[in-house]
Amino acid sequence: MKYIFIENANMIGEKKNIIYNGILLNKTVSFTNDKDKCDYIFIDYRDANIANKYDPKYFEKMVIIDYTDFNDRIINLPCLKYFKRSVVNKKNLSFLNYNKKIIPISYCLKNETLEFQNIFENERNYDISIFFNPNNSNHGHNIYRNIITNNIQTQIHAYNNHIGYCGNNGKIGRNSIQKEYYDKMFHSKIVVTCNPDHSEGDYRTWEALSSGALVFVDKMITPVLHPLIHEKHVIFYDKNDLRDLNNKLHYYLKNNEIQETIAKQGNAFALKYHKSSDRIDEILTHL
């Protein structure tokens, strides 16, 4: 059994959804309130200001877990290991260089989704759902989300689609399980999502996988343990090739058996390898 200390301040976001909940579910680790007796100190990026005041003796067992969108920023503190979600230059799909060794890490399923039952018994009366508002100026730097959404609205309109947000967006949406949003996915054959323009990996991909829909997501290159495989767990598309995306959407809507098979495989794969407790296992393999 390994004992982990985490700061209790700001128990929100990924610190709660992944780090705290992952430790709760992982049988190989437990919490301690004693920094001197713990094996590791897990620091969420929000608590860098607290960690900066630590006695230097604690740095040798400090593990920084950085889920920020900022691929060009890291916390410049000495530490045992540094895990970071966004490590990709999205313009050319290449990896960024940092002044210390960075270990890529991904989001995962939220613990609440593990309680979903009988999701494949639902009548999926929506052909495609995409949870971005078309022509939304609030997307700001996420131009591709506008492009993909508008494409589906204008070019794939012959189907029964849902287009637009469901429930609250932003921090509230990321940190809660919203019934309206999940109900829509539970009744969708395909859920199309798109990563932010300047970072890679978001909750939407894992939320969609938890729903049992076939997930379409733009190509990702971040190396993760047990990666999602194209045409086995999800359908990857090139966000710069809308014709290819549309052809794939038409194909899977016309081939229900293949669509349902990949959707079930993707859901099972996520449940097997991408729970919050699995993220803790992944971190521990590097320590």
CSV table of C-alpha atoms in Angstrom, one decimal:
chain,number,residue,atom,x,y,z
A,1,MET,CA,0.0,0.0,0.0
A,2,LYS,CA,1.3,3.4,-1.0
A,3,TYR,CA,0.3,6.5,1.0
A,4,ILE,CA,-0.4,9.8,-0.8
A,5,PHE,CA,-0.8,13.3,0.5
A,6,ILE,CA,-2.8,15.8,-1.4
A,7,GLU,CA,-3.6,19.4,-0.5
A,8,ASN,CA,-7.3,19.7,0.4
A,9,ALA,CA,-7.7,23.3,-0.8
A,10,ASN,CA,-9.6,23.9,-4.0
A,11,MET,CA,-11.0,20.4,-4.2
A,12,ILE,CA,-12.6,21.0,-7.6
A,13,GLY,CA,-12.1,20.1,-11.3
A,14,GLU,CA,-9.6,17.4,-12.2
A,15,LYS,CA,-8.2,17.4,-8.7
A,16,LYS,CA,-11.5,15.9,-7.5
A,17,ASN,CA,-12.7,14.1,-10.6
A,18,ILE,CA,-9.4,12.3,-11.3
A,19,ILE,CA,-6.9,12.6,-8.5
A,20,TYR,CA,-9.1,12.4,-5.4
A,21,ASN,CA,-11.7,10.0,-6.8
A,22,GLY,CA,-9.0,7.9,-8.5
A,23,ILE,CA,-7.3,7.4,-5.1
A,24,LEU,CA,-10.6,6.6,-3.5
A,25,LEU,CA,-11.3,3.8,-6.0
A,26,ASN,CA,-7.7,2.5,-6.3
A,27,LYS,CA,-7.0,-0.4,-3.9
A,28,THR,CA,-3.2,0.0,-4.0
A,29,VAL,CA,-3.1,3.5,-2.5
A,30,SER,CA,-4.6,5.4,0.4
A,31,PHE,CA,-4.7,8.9,1.8
A,32,THR,CA,-2.5,10.3,4.6
A,33,ASN,CA,-2.4,13.8,6.1
A,34,ASP,CA,1.2,13.5,7.0
A,35,LYS,CA,3.7,14.8,4.4
A,36,ASP,CA,6.6,13.2,6.4
A,37,LYS,CA,5.1,9.7,6.3
A,38,CYS,CA,3.6,9.7,2.9
A,39,ASP,CA,5.2,8.0,-0.1
A,40,TYR,CA,4.2,10.7,-2.6
A,41,ILE,CA,2.8,14.2,-2.5
A,42,PHE,CA,0.4,14.8,-5.4
A,43,ILE,CA,0.1,18.4,-6.4
A,44,ASP,CA,-2.6,19.7,-8.6
A,45,TYR,CA,-1.5,22.6,-10.8
A,46,ARG,CA,-4.0,24.9,-8.9
A,47,ASP,CA,-1.9,24.3,-5.7
A,48,ALA,CA,1.5,25.3,-7.2
A,49,ASN,CA,1.5,28.4,-5.0
A,50,ILE,CA,1.1,26.2,-1.9
A,51,ALA,CA,3.8,23.7,-3.1
A,52,ASN,CA,6.2,26.6,-3.7
A,53,LYS,CA,6.3,27.2,0.0
A,54,TYR,CA,7.1,23.6,0.9
A,55,ASP,CA,10.3,22.7,2.7
A,56,PRO,CA,12.7,21.6,-0.2
A,57,LYS,CA,12.9,18.1,1.4
A,58,TYR,CA,9.4,17.4,0.1
A,59,PHE,CA,10.2,18.1,-3.6
A,60,GLU,CA,11.9,14.7,-4.0
A,61,LYS,CA,8.6,12.9,-3.5
A,62,MET,CA,6.3,15.6,-5.1
A,63,VAL,CA,4.3,14.6,-8.2
A,64,ILE,CA,2.8,17.4,-10.2
A,65,ILE,CA,-0.3,16.6,-12.2
A,66,ASP,CA,-1.1,19.4,-14.7
A,67,TYR,CA,-4.4,19.2,-16.5
A,68,THR,CA,-4.3,22.8,-17.9
A,69,ASP,CA,-5.0,23.7,-21.5
A,70,PHE,CA,-1.8,25.7,-21.6
A,71,ASN,CA,0.5,23.6,-23.6
A,72,ASP,CA,3.2,26.2,-23.5
A,73,ARG,CA,3.3,26.6,-19.7
A,74,ILE,CA,4.6,24.4,-16.9
A,75,ILE,CA,5.1,24.8,-13.2
A,76,ASN,CA,8.7,25.4,-12.6
A,77,LEU,CA,9.2,23.6,-9.4
A,78,PRO,CA,11.6,20.7,-8.7
A,79,CYS,CA,9.7,17.4,-8.4
A,80,LEU,CA,9.9,13.7,-8.7
A,81,LYS,CA,7.6,13.5,-11.8
A,82,TYR,CA,5.6,15.9,-13.9
A,83,PHE,CA,2.4,14.7,-15.7
A,84,LYS,CA,0.7,17.0,-18.2
A,85,ARG,CA,-2.3,16.7,-20.4
A,86,SER,CA,-1.7,19.2,-23.2
A,87,VAL,CA,1.7,18.5,-24.7
A,88,VAL,CA,0.9,18.9,-28.4
A,89,ASN,CA,1.3,21.7,-31.0
A,90,LYS,CA,-2.1,21.4,-32.6
A,91,LYS,CA,-1.1,23.3,-35.7
A,92,ASN,CA,1.2,20.6,-37.0
A,93,LEU,CA,0.4,17.8,-34.6
A,94,SER,CA,3.9,17.6,-33.1
A,95,PHE,CA,5.1,17.3,-29.6
A,96,LEU,CA,6.3,20.3,-27.7
A,97,ASN,CA,9.7,20.5,-25.9
A,98,TYR,CA,10.0,21.5,-22.3
A,99,ASN,CA,12.9,22.3,-20.0
A,100,LYS,CA,12.1,19.2,-17.9
A,101,LYS,CA,10.8,15.7,-18.6
A,102,ILE,CA,7.1,15.7,-19.0
A,103,ILE,CA,4.9,12.6,-19.0
A,104,PRO,CA,1.7,12.9,-21.0
A,105,ILE,CA,-1.6,12.0,-19.3
A,106,SER,CA,-5.2,12.0,-20.4
A,107,TYR,CA,-8.6,12.7,-19.0
A,108,CYS,CA,-10.8,9.7,-18.1
A,109,LEU,CA,-14.3,8.6,-17.2
A,110,LYS,CA,-15.9,10.4,-14.3
A,111,ASN,CA,-16.7,8.0,-11.4
A,112,GLU,CA,-20.5,8.8,-11.7
A,113,THR,CA,-20.6,7.3,-15.2
A,114,LEU,CA,-19.5,3.9,-13.8
A,115,GLU,CA,-23.1,3.6,-12.4
A,116,PHE,CA,-24.8,3.8,-15.8
A,117,GLN,CA,-26.9,0.7,-16.5
A,118,ASN,CA,-28.7,-0.8,-19.5
A,119,ILE,CA,-27.4,2.0,-21.8
A,120,PHE,CA,-27.6,-0.3,-24.9
A,121,GLU,CA,-31.3,-0.9,-24.4
A,122,ASN,CA,-32.2,2.7,-25.2
A,123,GLU,CA,-34.0,3.7,-28.3
A,124,ARG,CA,-31.4,5.9,-30.1
A,125,ASN,CA,-33.7,8.2,-32.1
A,126,TYR,CA,-31.1,10.9,-32.7
A,127,ASP,CA,-28.8,10.0,-35.5
A,128,ILE,CA,-26.0,12.5,-34.7
A,129,SER,CA,-25.5,14.7,-31.7
A,130,ILE,CA,-22.9,17.4,-31.4
A,131,PHE,CA,-22.9,19.6,-28.3
A,132,PHE,CA,-21.5,22.9,-29.6
A,133,ASN,CA,-23.6,25.8,-30.7
A,134,PRO,CA,-23.2,26.8,-34.4
A,135,ASN,CA,-21.6,30.2,-35.2
A,136,ASN,CA,-20.9,30.6,-31.5
A,137,SER,CA,-18.5,33.5,-30.9
A,138,ASN,CA,-17.9,32.3,-27.4
A,139,HIS,CA,-15.9,29.4,-28.9
A,140,GLY,CA,-13.2,32.0,-29.2
A,141,HIS,CA,-10.0,30.2,-30.0
A,142,ASN,CA,-11.9,27.0,-30.8
A,143,ILE,CA,-12.6,27.8,-34.4
A,144,TYR,CA,-12.7,24.2,-35.5
A,145,ARG,CA,-15.7,23.4,-33.2
A,146,ASN,CA,-17.6,26.1,-35.1
A,147,ILE,CA,-16.5,24.6,-38.5
A,148,ILE,CA,-17.4,21.0,-37.6
A,149,THR,CA,-20.8,22.0,-36.1
A,150,ASN,CA,-21.8,24.2,-39.0
A,151,ASN,CA,-20.8,21.5,-41.4
A,152,ILE,CA,-23.1,18.9,-39.7
A,153,GLN,CA,-25.9,21.5,-39.5
A,154,THR,CA,-25.7,22.4,-43.2
A,155,GLN,CA,-24.3,19.3,-44.9
A,156,ILE,CA,-25.7,16.4,-42.8
A,157,HIS,CA,-29.2,17.8,-42.3
A,158,ALA,CA,-31.2,14.9,-43.8
A,159,TYR,CA,-30.9,13.0,-40.5
A,160,ASN,CA,-32.6,13.6,-37.1
A,161,ASN,CA,-29.8,15.4,-35.4
A,162,HIS,CA,-29.3,17.3,-32.2
A,163,ILE,CA,-27.0,20.4,-32.5
A,164,GLY,CA,-26.2,22.7,-29.6
A,165,TYR,CA,-25.4,22.7,-25.9
A,166,CYS,CA,-27.4,20.8,-23.3
A,167,GLY,CA,-27.3,22.0,-19.8
A,168,ASN,CA,-24.6,24.2,-18.4
A,169,ASN,CA,-21.4,24.8,-20.2
A,170,GLY,CA,-17.9,25.6,-18.9
A,171,LYS,CA,-16.8,24.7,-15.3
A,172,ILE,CA,-20.2,23.7,-14.1
A,173,GLY,CA,-20.6,21.3,-17.1
A,174,ARG,CA,-17.2,19.8,-16.7
A,175,ASN,CA,-17.6,19.2,-13.0
A,176,SER,CA,-21.1,17.7,-12.9
A,177,ILE,CA,-23.3,15.0,-14.4
A,178,GLN,CA,-26.1,16.8,-16.2
A,179,LYS,CA,-29.2,14.8,-16.9
A,180,GLU,CA,-30.3,16.6,-20.0
A,181,TYR,CA,-26.9,16.2,-21.6
A,182,TYR,CA,-26.5,12.6,-20.9
A,183,ASP,CA,-30.1,11.7,-21.8
A,184,LYS,CA,-29.4,13.2,-25.2
A,185,MET,CA,-26.3,11.0,-25.6
A,186,PHE,CA,-28.1,7.9,-24.3
A,187,HIS,CA,-30.5,8.4,-27.2
A,188,SER,CA,-27.9,9.2,-29.9
A,189,LYS,CA,-26.4,6.8,-32.4
A,190,ILE,CA,-23.4,8.9,-33.0
A,191,VAL,CA,-21.8,11.7,-30.9
A,192,VAL,CA,-19.4,14.0,-32.7
A,193,THR,CA,-16.9,15.9,-30.6
A,194,CYS,CA,-13.9,18.1,-31.4
A,195,ASN,CA,-10.8,18.9,-29.3
A,196,PRO,CA,-9.9,22.5,-28.5
A,197,ASP,CA,-7.8,24.2,-31.2
A,198,HIS,CA,-4.7,24.6,-29.0
A,199,SER,CA,-4.9,21.6,-26.7
A,200,GLU,CA,-5.5,17.9,-26.9
A,201,GLY,CA,-7.8,15.8,-24.8
A,202,ASP,CA,-11.1,16.9,-23.1
A,203,TYR,CA,-13.8,15.4,-21.0
A,204,ARG,CA,-16.3,15.3,-23.9
A,205,THR,CA,-14.6,12.3,-25.5
A,206,TRP,CA,-14.9,10.2,-22.3
A,207,GLU,CA,-18.4,11.4,-21.6
A,208,ALA,CA,-19.5,10.4,-25.0
A,209,LEU,CA,-17.8,7.0,-24.6
A,210,SER,CA,-19.6,6.4,-21.3
A,211,SER,CA,-23.0,6.9,-23.1
A,212,GLY,CA,-22.7,4.0,-25.5
A,213,ALA,CA,-22.9,6.1,-28.6
A,214,LEU,CA,-20.4,5.7,-31.4
A,215,VAL,CA,-17.9,8.5,-30.9
A,216,PHE,CA,-16.4,10.6,-33.6
A,217,VAL,CA,-13.4,12.6,-32.5
A,218,ASP,CA,-10.6,14.5,-34.4
A,219,LYS,CA,-7.2,12.8,-34.6
A,220,MET,CA,-5.1,12.8,-31.4
A,221,ILE,CA,-1.4,11.9,-31.1
A,222,THR,CA,-0.8,12.2,-27.3
A,223,PRO,CA,0.7,8.9,-26.2
A,224,VAL,CA,-1.4,7.3,-23.5
A,225,LEU,CA,-1.5,3.9,-22.0
A,226,HIS,CA,-4.1,1.8,-23.8
A,227,PRO,CA,-4.9,4.3,-26.6
A,228,LEU,CA,-8.2,4.5,-28.4
A,229,ILE,CA,-8.0,2.7,-31.8
A,230,HIS,CA,-9.7,4.0,-34.9
A,231,GLU,CA,-12.6,1.8,-36.1
A,232,LYS,CA,-12.3,-0.4,-33.1
A,233,HIS,CA,-13.2,2.0,-30.2
A,234,VAL,CA,-13.9,5.3,-31.9
A,235,ILE,CA,-13.9,6.9,-35.3
A,236,PHE,CA,-11.1,9.4,-35.8
A,237,TYR,CA,-11.6,12.1,-38.4
A,238,ASP,CA,-9.4,14.8,-40.0
A,239,LYS,CA,-10.9,18.1,-39.0
A,240,ASN,CA,-9.4,19.7,-42.1
A,241,ASP,CA,-11.2,17.2,-44.4
A,242,LEU,CA,-14.9,17.7,-44.0
A,243,ARG,CA,-15.7,15.5,-47.0
A,244,ASP,CA,-14.1,12.6,-45.4
A,245,LEU,CA,-15.9,13.3,-42.1
A,246,ASN,CA,-19.2,13.5,-43.9
A,247,ASN,CA,-18.6,10.2,-45.8
A,248,LYS,CA,-17.8,8.5,-42.6
A,249,LEU,CA,-20.9,9.8,-40.9
A,250,HIS,CA,-23.1,8.6,-43.9
A,251,TYR,CA,-21.4,5.2,-43.8
A,252,TYR,CA,-21.9,4.4,-40.2
A,253,LEU,CA,-25.5,5.7,-40.2
A,254,LYS,CA,-26.2,3.3,-43.0
A,255,ASN,CA,-24.4,0.4,-41.3
A,256,ASN,CA,-26.1,0.1,-37.9
A,257,GLU,CA,-24.5,-3.3,-37.0
A,258,ILE,CA,-21.0,-2.0,-37.5
A,259,GLN,CA,-21.9,1.3,-35.7
A,260,GLU,CA,-23.3,-0.5,-32.7
A,261,THR,CA,-20.3,-2.9,-32.5
A,262,ILE,CA,-17.7,-0.1,-32.4
A,263,ALA,CA,-19.9,1.8,-29.9
A,264,LYS,CA,-20.0,-1.2,-27.5
A,265,GLN,CA,-16.3,-1.9,-27.9
A,266,GLY,CA,-15.5,1.7,-27.2
A,267,ASN,CA,-17.6,1.8,-24.1
A,268,ALA,CA,-16.2,-1.5,-22.8
A,269,PHE,CA,-12.6,-0.4,-23.5
A,270,ALA,CA,-13.1,2.9,-21.6
A,271,LEU,CA,-14.6,1.1,-18.6
A,272,LYS,CA,-11.8,-1.4,-18.5
A,273,TYR,CA,-8.8,0.9,-19.0
A,274,HIS,CA,-9.8,4.6,-18.5
A,275,LYS,CA,-11.4,5.0,-15.1
A,276,SER,CA,-10.0,7.5,-12.6
A,277,SER,CA,-8.5,4.6,-10.6
A,278,ASP,CA,-6.7,3.5,-13.9
A,279,ARG,CA,-5.1,7.0,-14.1
A,280,ILE,CA,-3.7,6.5,-10.6
A,281,ASP,CA,-2.3,3.1,-11.7
A,282,GLU,CA,-0.8,4.8,-14.8
A,283,ILE,CA,0.9,7.5,-12.6
A,284,LEU,CA,2.2,4.9,-10.2
A,285,THR,CA,3.9,2.9,-13.0
A,286,HIS,CA,6.2,5.9,-13.5
A,287,LEU,CA,7.1,6.4,-9.8
